[in-house]
Amino acid sequence: MNHLEKKPSASVAIHPELRRILLANPTSESFNTMIEYQLFDQLEPSLADDIPRLLPYWEHLACQGNEMIGTLIRYLSKHSPGLFEGNKLINANLLRICILAATPGIFSFPPFEIQEHLTQFLDTADVLADLPQFNVISFPVNEIKPLSSDLSRFRLTPHSRRYIQNLFRPERCEAILSVLAYIAKHYPLLHICQQSYALMLSLDDIDTWGQHPFCLRLIANRFWEYQLEASQ
């Protein structure tokens, strides 16, 4: 039976600390139990305060391929949507965690190492935009055309940067993060895996995507590809 279709039993009171422990390391069995006894009905408002403390646990488990983390977050988002409203940073973290949890495989490196030395791993990370895996990210010609003059001169005006920001719509951002998650777990070179995860962390603020060197390189690559095609 689907988790969301399971008929609930009577609600059972549970100590907040025990509930926090269950949420920090969910399994299929514990998740089913929490639904059966309606433990999620007791989450608000305290869970809103617990989420920042739970994020590091969820992040680690997602990096290790724990799919239940994504199931848990999606359930909470549907069951108590107000929990995540108004906090862009938490929502960005939850999106990344869900994507990592849904991506098969595990990290071959400790994620905290990247988190603690993020700037170091971001050095030259924009070149990952050149990897063939990103060919699946489409920017149609009509979207790139308004940038032709600036990209040809290798200089972007403030207006162009605002235009680029608008190109990174939610569905496109999620697709880019999904490619980065796949590379982080499966690329044969360790340093590329680490840089890919570093990029995911650095893209938490959706409002800065139009300024991010990696995102700008993605756009520039598509522009020069179209230029090459037109010249042939």
JSON list of C-alpha atoms in Angstrom, two decimals:
[
{"chain": "A", "resi": 1, "resn": "MET", "atom": "CA", "xyz": [0.00, 0.00, 0.00]},
{"chain": "A", "resi": 2, "resn": "ASN", "atom": "CA", "xyz": [1.22, 3.46, -0.78]},
{"chain": "A", "resi": 3, "resn": "HIS", "atom": "CA", "xyz": [2.46, 5.45, 2.24]},
{"chain": "A", "resi": 4, "resn": "LEU", "atom": "CA", "xyz": [0.03, 8.28, 1.50]},
{"chain": "A", "resi": 5, "resn": "GLU", "atom": "CA", "xyz": [-2.94, 5.91, 1.14]},
{"chain": "A", "resi": 6, "resn": "LYS", "atom": "CA", "xyz": [-2.49, 4.06, 4.43]},
{"chain": "A", "resi": 7, "resn": "LYS", "atom": "CA", "xyz": [-5.46, 4.42, 6.75]},
{"chain": "A", "resi": 8, "resn": "PRO", "atom": "CA", "xyz": [-4.34, 5.97, 10.04]},
{"chain": "A", "resi": 9, "resn": "SER", "atom": "CA", "xyz": [-4.93, 4.52, 13.49]},
{"chain": "A", "resi": 10, "resn": "ALA", "atom": "CA", "xyz": [-5.60, 6.54, 16.60]},
{"chain": "A", "resi": 11, "resn": "SER", "atom": "CA", "xyz": [-3.05, 9.24, 17.38]},
{"chain": "A", "resi": 12, "resn": "VAL", "atom": "CA", "xyz": [-0.47, 8.36, 20.05]},
{"chain": "A", "resi": 13, "resn": "ALA", "atom": "CA", "xyz": [1.40, 10.88, 22.17]},
{"chain": "A", "resi": 14, "resn": "ILE", "atom": "CA", "xyz": [5.17, 10.74, 21.86]},
{"chain": "A", "resi": 15, "resn": "HIS", "atom": "CA", "xyz": [7.99, 12.60, 23.56]},
{"chain": "A", "resi": 16, "resn": "PRO", "atom": "CA", "xyz": [9.38, 15.34, 21.26]},
{"chain": "A", "resi": 17, "resn": "GLU", "atom": "CA", "xyz": [12.94, 14.04, 21.66]},
{"chain": "A", "resi": 18, "resn": "LEU", "atom": "CA", "xyz": [11.96, 10.51, 20.60]},
{"chain": "A", "resi": 19, "resn": "ARG", "atom": "CA", "xyz": [10.07, 11.93, 17.65]},
{"chain": "A", "resi": 20, "resn": "ARG", "atom": "CA", "xyz": [13.17, 13.93, 16.72]},
{"chain": "A", "resi": 21, "resn": "ILE", "atom": "CA", "xyz": [15.28, 10.76, 16.83]},
{"chain": "A", "resi": 22, "resn": "LEU", "atom": "CA", "xyz": [12.81, 8.94, 14.58]},
{"chain": "A", "resi": 23, "resn": "LEU", "atom": "CA", "xyz": [12.82, 11.81, 12.11]},
{"chain": "A", "resi": 24, "resn": "ALA", "atom": "CA", "xyz": [16.61, 12.11, 12.10]},
{"chain": "A", "resi": 25, "resn": "ASN", "atom": "CA", "xyz": [17.11, 8.58, 10.81]},
{"chain": "A", "resi": 26, "resn": "PRO", "atom": "CA", "xyz": [13.89, 7.34, 9.20]},
{"chain": "A", "resi": 27, "resn": "THR", "atom": "CA", "xyz": [13.50, 3.81, 7.89]},
{"chain": "A", "resi": 28, "resn": "SER", "atom": "CA", "xyz": [10.60, 2.39, 5.91]},
{"chain": "A", "resi": 29, "resn": "GLU", "atom": "CA", "xyz": [9.38, 0.61, 9.05]},
{"chain": "A", "resi": 30, "resn": "SER", "atom": "CA", "xyz": [9.59, 3.66, 11.33]},
{"chain": "A", "resi": 31, "resn": "PHE", "atom": "CA", "xyz": [8.02, 5.89, 8.68]},
{"chain": "A", "resi": 32, "resn": "ASN", "atom": "CA", "xyz": [5.05, 3.51, 8.34]},
{"chain": "A", "resi": 33, "resn": "THR", "atom": "CA", "xyz": [4.71, 3.44, 12.12]},
{"chain": "A", "resi": 34, "resn": "MET", "atom": "CA", "xyz": [4.72, 7.24, 12.35]},
{"chain": "A", "resi": 35, "resn": "ILE", "atom": "CA", "xyz": [1.95, 7.43, 9.76]},
{"chain": "A", "resi": 36, "resn": "GLU", "atom": "CA", "xyz": [-0.06, 4.62, 11.33]},
{"chain": "A", "resi": 37, "resn": "TYR", "atom": "CA", "xyz": [-0.12, 6.32, 14.72]},
{"chain": "A", "resi": 38, "resn": "GLN", "atom": "CA", "xyz": [-0.52, 9.82, 13.28]},
{"chain": "A", "resi": 39, "resn": "LEU", "atom": "CA", "xyz": [2.69, 11.10, 14.81]},
{"chain": "A", "resi": 40, "resn": "PHE", "atom": "CA", "xyz": [2.92, 13.68, 12.05]},
{"chain": "A", "resi": 41, "resn": "ASP", "atom": "CA", "xyz": [-0.21, 15.31, 13.42]},
{"chain": "A", "resi": 42, "resn": "GLN", "atom": "CA", "xyz": [1.85, 16.39, 16.43]},
{"chain": "A", "resi": 43, "resn": "LEU", "atom": "CA", "xyz": [4.62, 18.07, 14.45]},
{"chain": "A", "resi": 44, "resn": "GLU", "atom": "CA", "xyz": [3.46, 21.65, 14.34]},
{"chain": "A", "resi": 45, "resn": "PRO", "atom": "CA", "xyz": [4.68, 24.07, 15.49]},
{"chain": "A", "resi": 46, "resn": "SER", "atom": "CA", "xyz": [7.72, 22.40, 17.12]},
{"chain": "A", "resi": 47, "resn": "LEU", "atom": "CA", "xyz": [8.99, 20.80, 13.91]},
{"chain": "A", "resi": 48, "resn": "ALA", "atom": "CA", "xyz": [9.56, 24.24, 12.41]},
{"chain": "A", "resi": 49, "resn": "ASP", "atom": "CA", "xyz": [12.19, 24.74, 15.12]},
{"chain": "A", "resi": 50, "resn": "ASP", "atom": "CA", "xyz": [13.55, 21.20, 14.74]},
{"chain": "A", "resi": 51, "resn": "ILE", "atom": "CA", "xyz": [14.12, 21.31, 10.97]},
{"chain": "A", "resi": 52, "resn": "PRO", "atom": "CA", "xyz": [17.39, 23.31, 11.08]},
{"chain": "A", "resi": 53, "resn": "ARG", "atom": "CA", "xyz": [18.78, 20.69, 13.49]},
{"chain": "A", "resi": 54, "resn": "LEU", "atom": "CA", "xyz": [17.51, 17.82, 11.35]},
{"chain": "A", "resi": 55, "resn": "LEU", "atom": "CA", "xyz": [18.96, 19.12, 8.08]},
{"chain": "A", "resi": 56, "resn": "PRO", "atom": "CA", "xyz": [22.57, 17.92, 8.70]},
{"chain": "A", "resi": 57, "resn": "TYR", "atom": "CA", "xyz": [21.33, 14.38, 9.47]},
{"chain": "A", "resi": 58, "resn": "TRP", "atom": "CA", "xyz": [19.09, 14.34, 6.41]},
{"chain": "A", "resi": 59, "resn": "GLU", "atom": "CA", "xyz": [21.88, 15.70, 4.22]},
{"chain": "A", "resi": 60, "resn": "HIS", "atom": "CA", "xyz": [24.30, 12.98, 5.34]},
{"chain": "A", "resi": 61, "resn": "LEU", "atom": "CA", "xyz": [21.77, 10.20, 4.81]},
{"chain": "A", "resi": 62, "resn": "ALA", "atom": "CA", "xyz": [20.79, 11.55, 1.39]},
{"chain": "A", "resi": 63, "resn": "CYS", "atom": "CA", "xyz": [24.45, 11.54, 0.36]},
{"chain": "A", "resi": 64, "resn": "GLN", "atom": "CA", "xyz": [24.51, 7.87, 1.40]},
{"chain": "A", "resi": 65, "resn": "GLY", "atom": "CA", "xyz": [21.52, 7.05, -0.77]},
{"chain": "A", "resi": 66, "resn": "ASN", "atom": "CA", "xyz": [18.78, 6.88, 1.88]},
{"chain": "A", "resi": 67, "resn": "GLU", "atom": "CA", "xyz": [15.64, 7.26, -0.25]},
{"chain": "A", "resi": 68, "resn": "MET", "atom": "CA", "xyz": [13.40, 7.50, 2.82]},
{"chain": "A", "resi": 69, "resn": "ILE", "atom": "CA", "xyz": [14.65, 11.02, 3.48]},
{"chain": "A", "resi": 70, "resn": "GLY", "atom": "CA", "xyz": [13.08, 12.21, 0.24]},
{"chain": "A", "resi": 71, "resn": "THR", "atom": "CA", "xyz": [9.87, 10.32, 1.04]},
{"chain": "A", "resi": 72, "resn": "LEU", "atom": "CA", "xyz": [9.74, 11.91, 4.48]},
{"chain": "A", "resi": 73, "resn": "ILE", "atom": "CA", "xyz": [10.31, 15.46, 3.20]},
{"chain": "A", "resi": 74, "resn": "ARG", "atom": "CA", "xyz": [7.72, 15.09, 0.43]},
{"chain": "A", "resi": 75, "resn": "TYR", "atom": "CA", "xyz": [5.19, 13.75, 2.92]},
{"chain": "A", "resi": 76, "resn": "LEU", "atom": "CA", "xyz": [5.81, 16.61, 5.33]},
{"chain": "A", "resi": 77, "resn": "SER", "atom": "CA", "xyz": [5.57, 19.14, 2.49]},
{"chain": "A", "resi": 78, "resn": "LYS", "atom": "CA", "xyz": [2.15, 17.79, 1.56]},
{"chain": "A", "resi": 79, "resn": "HIS", "atom": "CA", "xyz": [0.91, 17.08, 5.09]},
{"chain": "A", "resi": 80, "resn": "SER", "atom": "CA", "xyz": [2.10, 20.38, 6.65]},
{"chain": "A", "resi": 81, "resn": "PRO", "atom": "CA", "xyz": [2.96, 22.78, 3.81]},
{"chain": "A", "resi": 82, "resn": "GLY", "atom": "CA", "xyz": [3.10, 25.75, 6.18]},
{"chain": "A", "resi": 83, "resn": "LEU", "atom": "CA", "xyz": [6.24, 24.34, 7.81]},
{"chain": "A", "resi": 84, "resn": "PHE", "atom": "CA", "xyz": [8.47, 25.35, 4.90]},
{"chain": "A", "resi": 85, "resn": "GLU", "atom": "CA", "xyz": [6.87, 28.58, 3.76]},
{"chain": "A", "resi": 86, "resn": "GLY", "atom": "CA", "xyz": [8.83, 31.82, 3.79]},
{"chain": "A", "resi": 87, "resn": "ASN", "atom": "CA", "xyz": [12.31, 30.37, 4.29]},
{"chain": "A", "resi": 88, "resn": "LYS", "atom": "CA", "xyz": [14.17, 30.18, 0.96]},
{"chain": "A", "resi": 89, "resn": "LEU", "atom": "CA", "xyz": [17.32, 28.71, 2.50]},
{"chain": "A", "resi": 90, "resn": "ILE", "atom": "CA", "xyz": [15.54, 25.83, 4.19]},
{"chain": "A", "resi": 91, "resn": "ASN", "atom": "CA", "xyz": [13.53, 25.14, 1.04]},
{"chain": "A", "resi": 92, "resn": "ALA", "atom": "CA", "xyz": [16.74, 25.11, -1.03]},
{"chain": "A", "resi": 93, "resn": "ASN", "atom": "CA", "xyz": [18.31, 22.66, 1.43]},
{"chain": "A", "resi": 94, "resn": "LEU", "atom": "CA", "xyz": [15.26, 20.42, 1.34]},
{"chain": "A", "resi": 95, "resn": "LEU", "atom": "CA", "xyz": [15.22, 20.44, -2.47]},
{"chain": "A", "resi": 96, "resn": "ARG", "atom": "CA", "xyz": [18.90, 19.46, -2.62]},
{"chain": "A", "resi": 97, "resn": "ILE", "atom": "CA", "xyz": [18.39, 16.72, -0.01]},
{"chain": "A", "resi": 98, "resn": "CYS", "atom": "CA", "xyz": [15.40, 15.29, -1.92]},
{"chain": "A", "resi": 99, "resn": "ILE", "atom": "CA", "xyz": [17.38, 15.26, -5.17]},
{"chain": "A", "resi": 100, "resn": "LEU", "atom": "CA", "xyz": [20.39, 13.61, -3.53]},
{"chain": "A", "resi": 101, "resn": "ALA", "atom": "CA", "xyz": [18.17, 11.02, -1.85]},
{"chain": "A", "resi": 102, "resn": "ALA", "atom": "CA", "xyz": [16.45, 10.20, -5.15]},
{"chain": "A", "resi": 103, "resn": "THR", "atom": "CA", "xyz": [19.77, 9.82, -6.99]},
{"chain": "A", "resi": 104, "resn": "PRO", "atom": "CA", "xyz": [21.01, 6.20, -6.83]},
{"chain": "A", "resi": 105, "resn": "GLY", "atom": "CA", "xyz": [24.47, 5.66, -5.39]},
{"chain": "A", "resi": 106, "resn": "ILE", "atom": "CA", "xyz": [26.53, 7.00, -2.51]},
{"chain": "A", "resi": 107, "resn": "PHE", "atom": "CA", "xyz": [29.25, 9.60, -2.05]},
{"chain": "A", "resi": 108, "resn": "SER", "atom": "CA", "xyz": [32.83, 8.36, -2.21]},
{"chain": "A", "resi": 109, "resn": "PHE", "atom": "CA", "xyz": [33.91, 11.23, 0.06]},
{"chain": "A", "resi": 110, "resn": "PRO", "atom": "CA", "xyz": [32.72, 12.73, 3.36]},
{"chain": "A", "resi": 111, "resn": "PRO", "atom": "CA", "xyz": [30.26, 15.57, 2.61]},
{"chain": "A", "resi": 112, "resn": "PHE", "atom": "CA", "xyz": [31.31, 17.56, 5.69]},
{"chain": "A", "resi": 113, "resn": "GLU", "atom": "CA", "xyz": [34.77, 17.97, 4.16]},
{"chain": "A", "resi": 114, "resn": "ILE", "atom": "CA", "xyz": [33.24, 19.89, 1.27]},
{"chain": "A", "resi": 115, "resn": "GLN", "atom": "CA", "xyz": [30.94, 21.86, 3.55]},
{"chain": "A", "resi": 116, "resn": "GLU", "atom": "CA", "xyz": [33.85, 23.00, 5.72]},
{"chain": "A", "resi": 117, "resn": "HIS", "atom": "CA", "xyz": [36.12, 23.96, 2.80]},
{"chain": "A", "resi": 118, "resn": "LEU", "atom": "CA", "xyz": [33.54, 25.09, 0.26]},
{"chain": "A", "resi": 119, "resn": "THR", "atom": "CA", "xyz": [35.54, 27.95, -1.24]},
{"chain": "A", "resi": 120, "resn": "GLN", "atom": "CA", "xyz": [38.49, 25.66, -1.91]},
{"chain": "A", "resi": 121, "resn": "PHE", "atom": "CA", "xyz": [36.38, 23.13, -3.81]},
{"chain": "A", "resi": 122, "resn": "LEU", "atom": "CA", "xyz": [34.60, 25.84, -5.81]},
{"chain": "A", "resi": 123, "resn": "ASP", "atom": "CA", "xyz": [37.87, 27.02, -7.32]},
{"chain": "A", "resi": 124, "resn": "THR", "atom": "CA", "xyz": [37.57, 26.39, -11.10]},
{"chain": "A", "resi": 125, "resn": "ALA", "atom": "CA", "xyz": [34.34, 24.42, -10.49]},
{"chain": "A", "resi": 126, "resn": "ASP", "atom": "CA", "xyz": [32.60, 26.47, -13.19]},
{"chain": "A", "resi": 127, "resn": "VAL", "atom": "CA", "xyz": [34.35, 24.29, -15.81]},
{"chain": "A", "resi": 128, "resn": "LEU", "atom": "CA", "xyz": [32.00, 21.46, -14.87]},
{"chain": "A", "resi": 129, "resn": "ALA", "atom": "CA", "xyz": [29.51, 23.25, -17.13]},
{"chain": "A", "resi": 130, "resn": "ASP", "atom": "CA", "xyz": [31.60, 21.88, -20.03]},
{"chain": "A", "resi": 131, "resn": "LEU", "atom": "CA", "xyz": [30.84, 18.25, -19.12]},
{"chain": "A", "resi": 132, "resn": "PRO", "atom": "CA", "xyz": [28.69, 16.41, -21.68]},
{"chain": "A", "resi": 133, "resn": "GLN", "atom": "CA", "xyz": [26.24, 15.44, -18.93]},
{"chain": "A", "resi": 134, "resn": "PHE", "atom": "CA", "xyz": [24.92, 19.01, -19.06]},
{"chain": "A", "resi": 135, "resn": "ASN", "atom": "CA", "xyz": [23.88, 18.71, -22.69]},
{"chain": "A", "resi": 136, "resn": "VAL", "atom": "CA", "xyz": [20.47, 17.65, -21.39]},
{"chain": "A", "resi": 137, "resn": "ILE", "atom": "CA", "xyz": [19.95, 21.17, -19.99]},
{"chain": "A", "resi": 138, "resn": "SER", "atom": "CA", "xyz": [18.28, 23.06, -22.81]},
{"chain": "A", "resi": 139, "resn": "PHE", "atom": "CA", "xyz": [18.29, 26.81, -23.43]},
{"chain": "A", "resi": 140, "resn": "PRO", "atom": "CA", "xyz": [16.42, 27.40, -26.72]},
{"chain": "A", "resi": 141, "resn": "VAL", "atom": "CA", "xyz": [17.86, 29.79, -29.29]},
{"chain": "A", "resi": 142, "resn": "ASN", "atom": "CA", "xyz": [15.11, 32.34, -28.72]},
{"chain": "A", "resi": 143, "resn": "GLU", "atom": "CA", "xyz": [16.09, 32.55, -25.03]},
{"chain": "A", "resi": 144, "resn": "ILE", "atom": "CA", "xyz": [19.79, 33.02, -25.79]},
{"chain": "A", "resi": 145, "resn": "LYS", "atom": "CA", "xyz": [19.38, 35.47, -28.69]},
{"chain": "A", "resi": 146, "resn": "PRO", "atom": "CA", "xyz": [18.76, 38.62, -26.56]},
{"chain": "A", "resi": 147, "resn": "LEU", "atom": "CA", "xyz": [22.19, 38.01, -24.97]},
{"chain": "A", "resi": 148, "resn": "SER", "atom": "CA", "xyz": [24.09, 37.68, -28.24]},
{"chain": "A", "resi": 149, "resn": "SER", "atom": "CA", "xyz": [25.67, 41.13, -28.24]},
{"chain": "A", "resi": 150, "resn": "ASP", "atom": "CA", "xyz": [26.88, 40.95, -24.63]},
{"chain": "A", "resi": 151, "resn": "LEU", "atom": "CA", "xyz": [28.13, 37.38, -24.90]},
{"chain": "A", "resi": 152, "resn": "SER", "atom": "CA", "xyz": [30.03, 38.21, -28.08]},
{"chain": "A", "resi": 153, "resn": "ARG", "atom": "CA", "xyz": [31.80, 41.02, -26.23]},
{"chain": "A", "resi": 154, "resn": "PHE", "atom": "CA", "xyz": [32.36, 38.83, -23.13]},
{"chain": "A", "resi": 155, "resn": "ARG", "atom": "CA", "xyz": [30.71, 41.49, -21.03]},
{"chain": "A", "resi": 156, "resn": "LEU", "atom": "CA", "xyz": [27.28, 41.33, -19.40]},
{"chain": "A", "resi": 157, "resn": "THR", "atom": "CA", "xyz": [25.31, 44.44, -18.55]},
{"chain": "A", "resi": 158, "resn": "PRO", "atom": "CA", "xyz": [23.17, 44.56, -15.39]},
{"chain": "A", "resi": 159, "resn": "HIS", "atom": "CA", "xyz": [20.11, 44.20, -17.63]},
{"chain": "A", "resi": 160, "resn": "SER", "atom": "CA", "xyz": [21.54, 41.02, -19.17]},
{"chain": "A", "resi": 161, "resn": "ARG", "atom": "CA", "xyz": [22.31, 39.59, -15.75]},
{"chain": "A", "resi": 162, "resn": "ARG", "atom": "CA", "xyz": [18.71, 40.16, -14.67]},
{"chain": "A", "resi": 163, "resn": "TYR", "atom": "CA", "xyz": [17.55, 38.51, -17.88]},
{"chain": "A", "resi": 164, "resn": "ILE", "atom": "CA", "xyz": [19.78, 35.50, -17.21]},
{"chain": "A", "resi": 165, "resn": "GLN", "atom": "CA", "xyz": [18.40, 35.20, -13.68]},
{"chain": "A", "resi": 166, "resn": "ASN", "atom": "CA", "xyz": [14.91, 34.82, -15.16]},
{"chain": "A", "resi": 167, "resn": "LEU", "atom": "CA", "xyz": [16.10, 31.95, -17.34]},
{"chain": "A", "resi": 168, "resn": "PHE", "atom": "CA", "xyz": [16.67, 29.82, -14.26]},
{"chain": "A", "resi": 169, "resn": "ARG", "atom": "CA", "xyz": [13.11, 28.80, -13.64]},
{"chain": "A", "resi": 170, "resn": "PRO", "atom": "CA", "xyz": [12.38, 26.25, -10.86]},
{"chain": "A", "resi": 171, "resn": "GLU", "atom": "CA", "xyz": [12.08, 23.26, -13.18]},
{"chain": "A", "resi": 172, "resn": "ARG", "atom": "CA", "xyz": [15.36, 24.13, -14.93]},
{"chain": "A", "resi": 173, "resn": "CYS", "atom": "CA", "xyz": [17.13, 24.65, -11.61]},
{"chain": "A", "resi": 174, "resn": "GLU", "atom": "CA", "xyz": [15.91, 21.27, -10.39]},
{"chain": "A", "resi": 175, "resn": "ALA", "atom": "CA", "xyz": [17.17, 19.62, -13.59]},
{"chain": "A", "resi": 176, "resn": "ILE", "atom": "CA", "xyz": [20.61, 21.21, -13.14]},
{"chain": "A", "resi": 177, "resn": "LEU", "atom": "CA", "xyz": [20.80, 20.10, -9.52]},
{"chain": "A", "resi": 178, "resn": "SER", "atom": "CA", "xyz": [19.81, 16.59, -10.57]},
{"chain": "A", "resi": 179, "resn": "VAL", "atom": "CA", "xyz": [22.68, 16.42, -13.05]},
{"chain": "A", "resi": 180, "resn": "LEU", "atom": "CA", "xyz": [25.08, 17.71, -10.39]},
{"chain": "A", "resi": 181, "resn": "ALA", "atom": "CA", "xyz": [23.83, 15.08, -7.93]},
{"chain": "A", "resi": 182, "resn": "TYR", "atom": "CA", "xyz": [24.38, 12.32, -10.48]},
{"chain": "A", "resi": 183, "resn": "ILE", "atom": "CA", "xyz": [27.92, 13.54, -11.20]},
{"chain": "A", "resi": 184, "resn": "ALA", "atom": "CA", "xyz": [28.67, 13.82, -7.46]},
{"chain": "A", "resi": 185, "resn": "LYS", "atom": "CA", "xyz": [27.77, 10.16, -6.97]},
{"chain": "A", "resi": 186, "resn": "HIS", "atom": "CA", "xyz": [28.98, 8.58, -10.19]},
{"chain": "A", "resi": 187, "resn": "TYR", "atom": "CA", "xyz": [31.76, 10.52, -11.91]},
{"chain": "A", "resi": 188, "resn": "PRO", "atom": "CA", "xyz": [35.00, 8.47, -12.05]},
{"chain": "A", "resi": 189, "resn": "LEU", "atom": "CA", "xyz": [37.23, 11.36, -10.91]},
{"chain": "A", "resi": 190, "resn": "LEU", "atom": "CA", "xyz": [36.97, 12.12, -7.19]},
{"chain": "A", "resi": 191, "resn": "HIS", "atom": "CA", "xyz": [37.76, 15.84, -7.53]},
{"chain": "A", "resi": 192, "resn": "ILE", "atom": "CA", "xyz": [34.93, 16.30, -10.05]},
{"chain": "A", "resi": 193, "resn": "CYS", "atom": "CA", "xyz": [32.54, 14.53, -7.67]},
{"chain": "A", "resi": 194, "resn": "GLN", "atom": "CA", "xyz": [33.59, 16.87, -4.87]},
{"chain": "A", "resi": 195, "resn": "GLN", "atom": "CA", "xyz": [33.28, 19.97, -7.03]},
{"chain": "A", "resi": 196, "resn": "SER", "atom": "CA", "xyz": [29.83, 18.90, -8.17]},
{"chain": "A", "resi": 197, "resn": "TYR", "atom": "CA", "xyz": [28.60, 18.65, -4.59]},
{"chain": "A", "resi": 198, "resn": "ALA", "atom": "CA", "xyz": [30.27, 21.98, -3.78]},
{"chain": "A", "resi": 199, "resn": "LEU", "atom": "CA", "xyz": [28.33, 23.55, -6.64]},
{"chain": "A", "resi": 200, "resn": "MET", "atom": "CA", "xyz": [25.08, 22.16, -5.27]},
{"chain": "A", "resi": 201, "resn": "LEU", "atom": "CA", "xyz": [25.82, 23.76, -1.91]},
{"chain": "A", "resi": 202, "resn": "SER", "atom": "CA", "xyz": [26.79, 27.08, -3.49]},
{"chain": "A", "resi": 203, "resn": "LEU", "atom": "CA", "xyz": [23.50, 27.24, -5.41]},
{"chain": "A", "resi": 204, "resn": "ASP", "atom": "CA", "xyz": [21.33, 27.39, -2.28]},
{"chain": "A", "resi": 205, "resn": "ASP", "atom": "CA", "xyz": [20.36, 31.00, -2.96]},
{"chain": "A", "resi": 206, "resn": "ILE", "atom": "CA", "xyz": [18.16, 30.88, -6.06]},
{"chain": "A", "resi": 207, "resn": "ASP", "atom": "CA", "xyz": [18.35, 34.66, -6.39]},
{"chain": "A", "resi": 208, "resn": "THR", "atom": "CA", "xyz": [22.07, 34.48, -7.21]},
{"chain": "A", "resi": 209, "resn": "TRP", "atom": "CA", "xyz": [21.96, 31.93, -10.01]},
{"chain": "A", "resi": 210, "resn": "GLY", "atom": "CA", "xyz": [22.16, 34.71, -12.61]},
{"chain": "A", "resi": 211, "resn": "GLN", "atom": "CA", "xyz": [25.50, 35.79, -11.14]},
{"chain": "A", "resi": 212, "resn": "HIS", "atom": "CA", "xyz": [27.00, 32.35, -10.49]},
{"chain": "A", "resi": 213, "resn": "PRO", "atom": "CA", "xyz": [30.09, 31.56, -12.65]},
{"chain": "A", "resi": 214, "resn": "PHE", "atom": "CA", "xyz": [28.89, 28.01, -13.27]},
{"chain": "A", "resi": 215, "resn": "CYS", "atom": "CA", "xyz": [25.45, 29.16, -14.46]},
{"chain": "A", "resi": 216, "resn": "LEU", "atom": "CA", "xyz": [26.95, 31.89, -16.65]},
{"chain": "A", "resi": 217, "resn": "ARG", "atom": "CA", "xyz": [29.24, 29.31, -18.23]},
{"chain": "A", "resi": 218, "resn": "LEU", "atom": "CA", "xyz": [26.26, 27.08, -19.01]},
{"chain": "A", "resi": 219, "resn": "ILE", "atom": "CA", "xyz": [24.61, 29.99, -20.82]},
{"chain": "A", "resi": 220, "resn": "ALA", "atom": "CA", "xyz": [27.81, 30.95, -22.67]},
{"chain": "A", "resi": 221, "resn": "ASN", "atom": "CA", "xyz": [28.38, 27.36, -23.78]},
{"chain": "A", "resi": 222, "resn": "ARG", "atom": "CA", "xyz": [24.93, 27.19, -25.35]},
{"chain": "A", "resi": 223, "resn": "PHE", "atom": "CA", "xyz": [25.50, 30.53, -27.08]},
{"chain": "A", "resi": 224, "resn": "TRP", "atom": "CA", "xyz": [28.76, 29.43, -28.69]},
{"chain": "A", "resi": 225, "resn": "GLU", "atom": "CA", "xyz": [27.25, 26.11, -29.68]},
{"chain": "A", "resi": 226, "resn": "TYR", "atom": "CA", "xyz": [24.49, 27.96, -31.53]},
{"chain": "A", "resi": 227, "resn": "GLN", "atom": "CA", "xyz": [27.07, 30.28, -33.08]},
{"chain": "A", "resi": 228, "resn": "LEU", "atom": "CA", "xyz": [29.04, 27.30, -34.35]},
{"chain": "A", "resi": 229, "resn": "GLU", "atom": "CA", "xyz": [25.94, 25.65, -35.77]},
{"chain": "A", "resi": 230, "resn": "ALA", "atom": "CA", "xyz": [24.94, 28.86, -37.56]},
{"chain": "A", "resi": 231, "resn": "SER", "atom": "CA", "xyz": [28.38, 29.20, -39.17]},
{"chain": "A", "resi": 232, "resn": "GLN", "atom": "CA", "xyz": [28.34, 25.71, -40.66]}
]
